[in-house]
Coordinates of C-alpha atoms in Angstrom, one line a residue:
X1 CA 88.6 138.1 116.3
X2 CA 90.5 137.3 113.0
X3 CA 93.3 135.4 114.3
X4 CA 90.3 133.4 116.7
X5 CA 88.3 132.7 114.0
X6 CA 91.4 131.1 111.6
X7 CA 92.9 129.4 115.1
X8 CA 89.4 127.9 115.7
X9 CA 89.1 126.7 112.0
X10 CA 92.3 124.5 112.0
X11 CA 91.3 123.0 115.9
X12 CA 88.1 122.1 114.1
X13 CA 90.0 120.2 112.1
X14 CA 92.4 118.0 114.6
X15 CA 91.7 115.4 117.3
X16 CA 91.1 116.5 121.0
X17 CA 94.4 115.9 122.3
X18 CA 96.5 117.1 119.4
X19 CA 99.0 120.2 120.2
X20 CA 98.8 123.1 117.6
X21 CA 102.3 126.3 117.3
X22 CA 101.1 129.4 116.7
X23 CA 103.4 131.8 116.3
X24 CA 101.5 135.4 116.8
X25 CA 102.3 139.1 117.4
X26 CA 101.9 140.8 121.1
X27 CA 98.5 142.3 119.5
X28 CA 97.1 139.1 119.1
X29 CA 98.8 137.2 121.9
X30 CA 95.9 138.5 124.7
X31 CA 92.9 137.3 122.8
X32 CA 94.5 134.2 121.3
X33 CA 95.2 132.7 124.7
X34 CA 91.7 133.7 126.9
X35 CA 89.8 133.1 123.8
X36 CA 91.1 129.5 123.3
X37 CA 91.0 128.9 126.6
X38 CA 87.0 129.5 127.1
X39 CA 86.4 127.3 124.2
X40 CA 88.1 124.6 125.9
X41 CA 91.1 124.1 125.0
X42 CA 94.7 124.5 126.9
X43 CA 97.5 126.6 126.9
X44 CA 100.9 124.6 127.2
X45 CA 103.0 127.3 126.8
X46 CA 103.6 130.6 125.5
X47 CA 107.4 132.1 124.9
X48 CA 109.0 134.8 123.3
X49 CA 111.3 134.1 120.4
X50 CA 112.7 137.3 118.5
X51 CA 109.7 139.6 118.8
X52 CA 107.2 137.8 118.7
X53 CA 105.4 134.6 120.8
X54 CA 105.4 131.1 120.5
X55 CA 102.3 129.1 121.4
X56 CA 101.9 125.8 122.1
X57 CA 98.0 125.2 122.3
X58 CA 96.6 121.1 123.3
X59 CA 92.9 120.4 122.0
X60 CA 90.6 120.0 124.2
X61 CA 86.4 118.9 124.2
X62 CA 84.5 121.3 122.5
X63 CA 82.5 123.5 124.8
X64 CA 78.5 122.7 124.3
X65 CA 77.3 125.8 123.6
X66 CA 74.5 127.6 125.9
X67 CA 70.8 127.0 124.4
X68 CA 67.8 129.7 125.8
X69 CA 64.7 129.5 125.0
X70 CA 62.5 132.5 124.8
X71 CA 58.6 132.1 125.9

């Protein structure tokens, strides 16, 4: 969840449209990519360079998140 949480902080930041590198390890390269994705935004590409992965990630519309209400 760590490298989610600091991912998410700098999107929070830029304007819907705006592409973001990360460069990450293999451990982190699962969560990163299905993580960002289900909050909305989309994965342009994702390559290896020397050991570790390139990530080119486009901001998208943040997701509304689900209210329930509890009677």
């Amino acid at each position: 969840p760590g490298p989610i949480m600091m991912v998410s902080d700098i999107l929070d930041k830029m304007n819907v449209g705006e592409v973001l590198e990360i460069i990450a390890g293999k451990n982190a390269l699962t969560d990163l990519t299905e993580g960002l994705k289900g909050a909305g935004h989309e994965v342009l590409s994702v390559e290896e360079v020397e050991g570790n992965y390139r990530i080119l990630i486009k901001k998208g519309e943040k997701k509304a998140e689900a209210v329930a209400s509890v009677n």
